[in-house]
Amino acid sequence: MSLLNEFENKLWPEDKLVMGIDEAGRGPLCGPLVVASCIFPVGYDNELINDSKKLSEKKREKLYDIIVNDALFFSIKVVTPKEIDEYNIYGATQRAMRELSYEYDVETVLTDAMPIEDNPKVVPMIKGDAKSISIAGASILAKVTRDRLMYELDALYPEYEYKKHKGYPTKRHLELMEEYGVFDIYRFSFRPCQDKKIREDIKFYEK
């Protein structure tokens, strides 16, 4: 399914830039939240770019390199579990998107359903990653970055099988949490993490 690009098609003929912002990792019990922005050149088109959730991992990896090469500007923010616990997942996502929205001067900033009240250029779009190539590009950058970070965690702590579940609350992940406990890559404010033993032998963020 091709993207509608409603705002891009309205602004690009006037030579005005559009920023798209999206995230990956709001639902997992552990690992970072990753938020990304993407600005394509006026008139940019690539029919392969779509909502990252609709693409295979192999296609996302390939498109990541294309987006990094073709984008006029992009930025990626990694939000730690500690920040998520401090601001809650919604607040942490909003804070990161707000910061990104001010990093480059554009006519319109499109977010995937996230309002940024103090930035009048922001337009939140429901299911925006399926409607805007700018948001879809950001979604791919965020998703690929987060997956790569989870693979790094899997290499460090293979007993948790992060490569398989990416930190999401699957039955297997919950079983492993029960068996091995949780440590500082976990979001302690999330309910499934709260009754698990806390490991004192691992301090990922202090290593």
Short mmCIF file of C-alpha atoms in Angstrom, two decimals:
data_model
loop_
_atom_site.label_atom_id
_atom_site.label_comp_id
_atom_site.label_asym_id
_atom_site.label_seq_id
_atom_site.Cartn_x
_atom_site.Cartn_y
_atom_site.Cartn_z
CA MET A 1 0.00 0.00 0.00
CA SER A 2 1.43 3.36 -1.02
CA LEU A 3 1.60 6.21 1.47
CA LEU A 4 -0.79 9.15 1.15
CA ASN A 5 1.82 11.80 2.00
CA GLU A 6 -0.96 14.33 2.58
CA PHE A 7 1.25 16.99 4.13
CA GLU A 8 4.28 16.33 1.95
CA ASN A 9 2.19 16.66 -1.21
CA LYS A 10 0.77 19.93 0.08
CA LEU A 11 4.06 21.52 1.20
CA TRP A 12 6.68 20.13 -1.16
CA PRO A 13 5.31 21.99 -4.23
CA GLU A 14 5.88 25.18 -2.19
CA ASP A 15 9.48 24.06 -1.53
CA LYS A 16 8.75 23.60 2.19
CA LEU A 17 10.29 20.86 4.30
CA VAL A 18 8.49 18.30 6.47
CA MET A 19 9.91 16.47 9.47
CA GLY A 20 8.55 13.11 10.54
CA ILE A 21 9.03 11.73 14.07
CA ASP A 22 8.31 8.24 15.36
CA GLU A 23 9.41 5.82 18.07
CA ALA A 24 10.12 2.18 18.69
CA GLY A 25 9.93 0.40 22.01
CA ARG A 26 7.06 1.84 24.05
CA GLY A 27 5.69 -1.58 24.95
CA PRO A 28 8.72 -3.67 26.02
CA LEU A 29 9.57 -4.39 29.64
CA CYS A 30 13.26 -3.71 29.13
CA GLY A 31 15.72 -2.00 26.87
CA PRO A 32 15.60 1.57 25.59
CA LEU A 33 12.92 3.58 23.90
CA VAL A 34 14.27 4.91 20.59
CA VAL A 35 12.83 8.03 18.98
CA ALA A 36 13.89 9.27 15.56
CA SER A 37 13.26 12.16 13.20
CA CYS A 38 13.60 12.22 9.44
CA ILE A 39 13.49 14.99 6.82
CA PHE A 40 13.56 13.97 3.17
CA PRO A 41 14.44 16.36 0.34
CA VAL A 42 11.50 18.06 -1.35
CA GLY A 43 9.79 15.63 -3.71
CA TYR A 44 11.55 12.55 -2.36
CA ASP A 45 9.99 9.21 -3.26
CA ASN A 46 10.79 5.60 -2.48
CA GLU A 47 7.91 3.17 -2.83
CA LEU A 48 9.64 0.65 -0.55
CA ILE A 49 9.46 2.93 2.50
CA ASN A 50 6.45 2.14 4.67
CA ASP A 51 5.43 1.67 8.28
CA SER A 52 8.29 -0.30 9.84
CA LYS A 53 5.84 -2.79 11.39
CA LYS A 54 4.76 -3.81 7.88
CA LEU A 55 8.29 -4.57 6.71
CA SER A 56 10.49 -7.58 7.29
CA GLU A 57 13.64 -7.12 9.33
CA LYS A 58 15.77 -7.66 6.23
CA LYS A 59 13.90 -4.92 4.36
CA ARG A 60 14.12 -2.53 7.31
CA GLU A 61 17.89 -3.02 7.50
CA LYS A 62 18.28 -2.29 3.81
CA LEU A 63 16.03 0.76 3.99
CA TYR A 64 17.85 2.07 7.05
CA ASP A 65 21.01 2.53 4.99
CA ILE A 66 19.04 4.12 2.16
CA ILE A 67 17.30 6.57 4.50
CA VAL A 68 20.54 7.54 6.23
CA ASN A 69 22.07 8.22 2.82
CA ASP A 70 19.09 10.00 1.24
CA ALA A 71 17.67 12.03 4.13
CA LEU A 72 18.36 15.73 4.21
CA PHE A 73 18.48 15.41 8.01
CA PHE A 74 17.84 12.74 10.59
CA SER A 75 18.35 12.37 14.33
CA ILE A 76 18.03 9.46 16.75
CA LYS A 77 17.53 9.65 20.51
CA VAL A 78 17.92 6.70 22.87
CA VAL A 79 15.84 6.99 26.03
CA THR A 80 17.05 4.86 28.94
CA PRO A 81 14.85 2.73 31.21
CA LYS A 82 15.72 5.09 34.08
CA GLU A 83 14.27 8.02 32.14
CA ILE A 84 11.18 5.98 31.32
CA ASP A 85 10.70 5.20 35.01
CA GLU A 86 11.18 8.86 35.90
CA TYR A 87 8.80 10.42 33.36
CA ASN A 88 6.57 7.38 32.52
CA ILE A 89 6.59 5.95 29.02
CA TYR A 90 4.22 8.54 27.55
CA GLY A 91 6.07 11.45 29.12
CA ALA A 92 9.48 10.10 28.11
CA THR A 93 8.29 9.64 24.52
CA GLN A 94 6.82 13.12 24.40
CA ARG A 95 9.98 14.72 25.85
CA ALA A 96 12.19 13.05 23.24
CA MET A 97 9.85 13.97 20.39
CA ARG A 98 9.69 17.55 21.61
CA GLU A 99 13.49 17.81 21.58
CA LEU A 100 13.68 16.37 18.09
CA SER A 101 10.96 18.71 16.80
CA TYR A 102 13.19 21.73 17.48
CA GLU A 103 16.42 20.38 15.99
CA TYR A 104 15.78 21.54 12.42
CA ASP A 105 13.66 24.41 11.11
CA VAL A 106 10.86 23.03 8.93
CA GLU A 107 7.37 24.14 7.96
CA THR A 108 5.60 21.18 9.58
CA VAL A 109 6.54 18.46 12.04
CA LEU A 110 4.51 15.27 11.81
CA THR A 111 4.39 12.88 14.75
CA ASP A 112 2.77 9.49 15.00
CA ALA A 113 -0.20 10.56 17.17
CA MET A 114 1.89 12.44 19.74
CA PRO A 115 0.88 16.06 20.52
CA ILE A 116 3.63 18.57 21.34
CA GLU A 117 1.63 21.47 22.71
CA ASP A 118 4.39 24.08 22.87
CA ASN A 119 5.46 23.59 19.25
CA PRO A 120 2.82 25.03 16.89
CA LYS A 121 4.44 23.33 13.90
CA VAL A 122 3.64 19.85 15.21
CA VAL A 123 0.75 17.93 13.67
CA PRO A 124 -0.02 14.59 15.37
CA MET A 125 -1.29 11.99 12.91
CA ILE A 126 -3.08 8.81 13.97
CA LYS A 127 -1.34 5.87 12.26
CA GLY A 128 0.99 8.43 10.75
CA ASP A 129 3.67 5.85 9.97
CA ALA A 130 1.28 4.37 7.40
CA LYS A 131 0.34 7.77 5.92
CA SER A 132 3.54 9.80 5.68
CA ILE A 133 6.88 8.89 4.14
CA SER A 134 8.58 11.26 6.62
CA ILE A 135 7.11 9.45 9.64
CA ALA A 136 7.66 6.05 8.01
CA GLY A 137 11.33 6.90 7.47
CA ALA A 138 11.66 7.87 11.12
CA SER A 139 9.90 4.67 12.19
CA ILE A 140 12.43 2.57 10.29
CA LEU A 141 15.37 4.44 11.80
CA ALA A 142 13.95 3.99 15.30
CA LYS A 143 13.04 0.33 14.87
CA VAL A 144 16.35 -0.75 13.35
CA THR A 145 18.34 1.19 15.95
CA ARG A 146 16.42 -0.40 18.80
CA ASP A 147 16.71 -3.91 17.36
CA ARG A 148 20.48 -3.48 17.05
CA LEU A 149 20.69 -2.37 20.67
CA MET A 150 18.68 -5.40 21.78
CA TYR A 151 21.03 -7.68 19.85
CA GLU A 152 23.93 -6.14 21.75
CA LEU A 153 22.14 -6.90 25.01
CA ASP A 154 21.49 -10.45 23.81
CA ALA A 155 25.22 -10.94 23.23
CA LEU A 156 25.96 -9.72 26.76
CA TYR A 157 23.15 -11.62 28.51
CA PRO A 158 22.23 -14.59 26.28
CA GLU A 159 20.28 -16.30 29.06
CA TYR A 160 17.51 -13.71 28.60
CA GLU A 161 17.08 -14.42 24.85
CA TYR A 162 16.61 -10.74 23.96
CA LYS A 163 17.22 -11.46 20.30
CA LYS A 164 14.00 -13.46 20.17
CA HIS A 165 11.56 -11.23 22.04
CA LYS A 166 13.28 -7.79 21.95
CA GLY A 167 12.18 -7.16 25.52
CA TYR A 168 8.46 -7.48 24.88
CA PRO A 169 6.30 -9.25 27.49
CA THR A 170 6.09 -12.64 25.78
CA LYS A 171 5.38 -15.74 27.82
CA ARG A 172 8.98 -16.87 27.39
CA HIS A 173 10.40 -13.52 28.47
CA LEU A 174 8.25 -13.49 31.59
CA GLU A 175 9.48 -17.00 32.40
CA LEU A 176 13.11 -15.89 32.02
CA MET A 177 12.51 -12.84 34.19
CA GLU A 178 11.09 -15.11 36.86
CA GLU A 179 14.07 -17.45 36.61
CA TYR A 180 16.93 -14.94 36.39
CA GLY A 181 15.50 -11.76 37.86
CA VAL A 182 15.70 -8.20 36.51
CA PHE A 183 18.39 -5.51 36.47
CA ASP A 184 18.87 -1.93 35.38
CA ILE A 185 17.93 -2.37 31.72
CA TYR A 186 14.41 -3.18 32.95
CA ARG A 187 11.64 -0.63 33.40
CA PHE A 188 10.90 -1.02 37.08
CA SER A 189 7.77 1.14 36.82
CA PHE A 190 6.18 -1.46 34.53
CA ARG A 191 3.98 -3.83 36.56
CA PRO A 192 5.45 -7.17 35.32
CA CYS A 193 8.88 -6.04 36.55
CA GLN A 194 7.79 -5.06 40.03
CA ASP A 195 7.51 -8.45 41.72
CA LYS A 196 10.73 -9.92 40.28
CA LYS A 197 13.97 -10.31 42.17
CA ILE A 198 16.47 -7.56 41.41
CA ARG A 199 19.92 -8.77 40.47
CA GLU A 200 22.78 -7.04 42.23
CA ASP A 201 25.44 -8.80 40.16
CA ILE A 202 24.63 -6.88 36.96
CA LYS A 203 24.82 -3.11 36.54
CA PHE A 204 24.66 -2.54 32.80
CA TYR A 205 24.64 1.25 32.99
CA GLU A 206 27.54 1.31 35.43
CA LYS A 207 29.87 -1.05 33.60
#
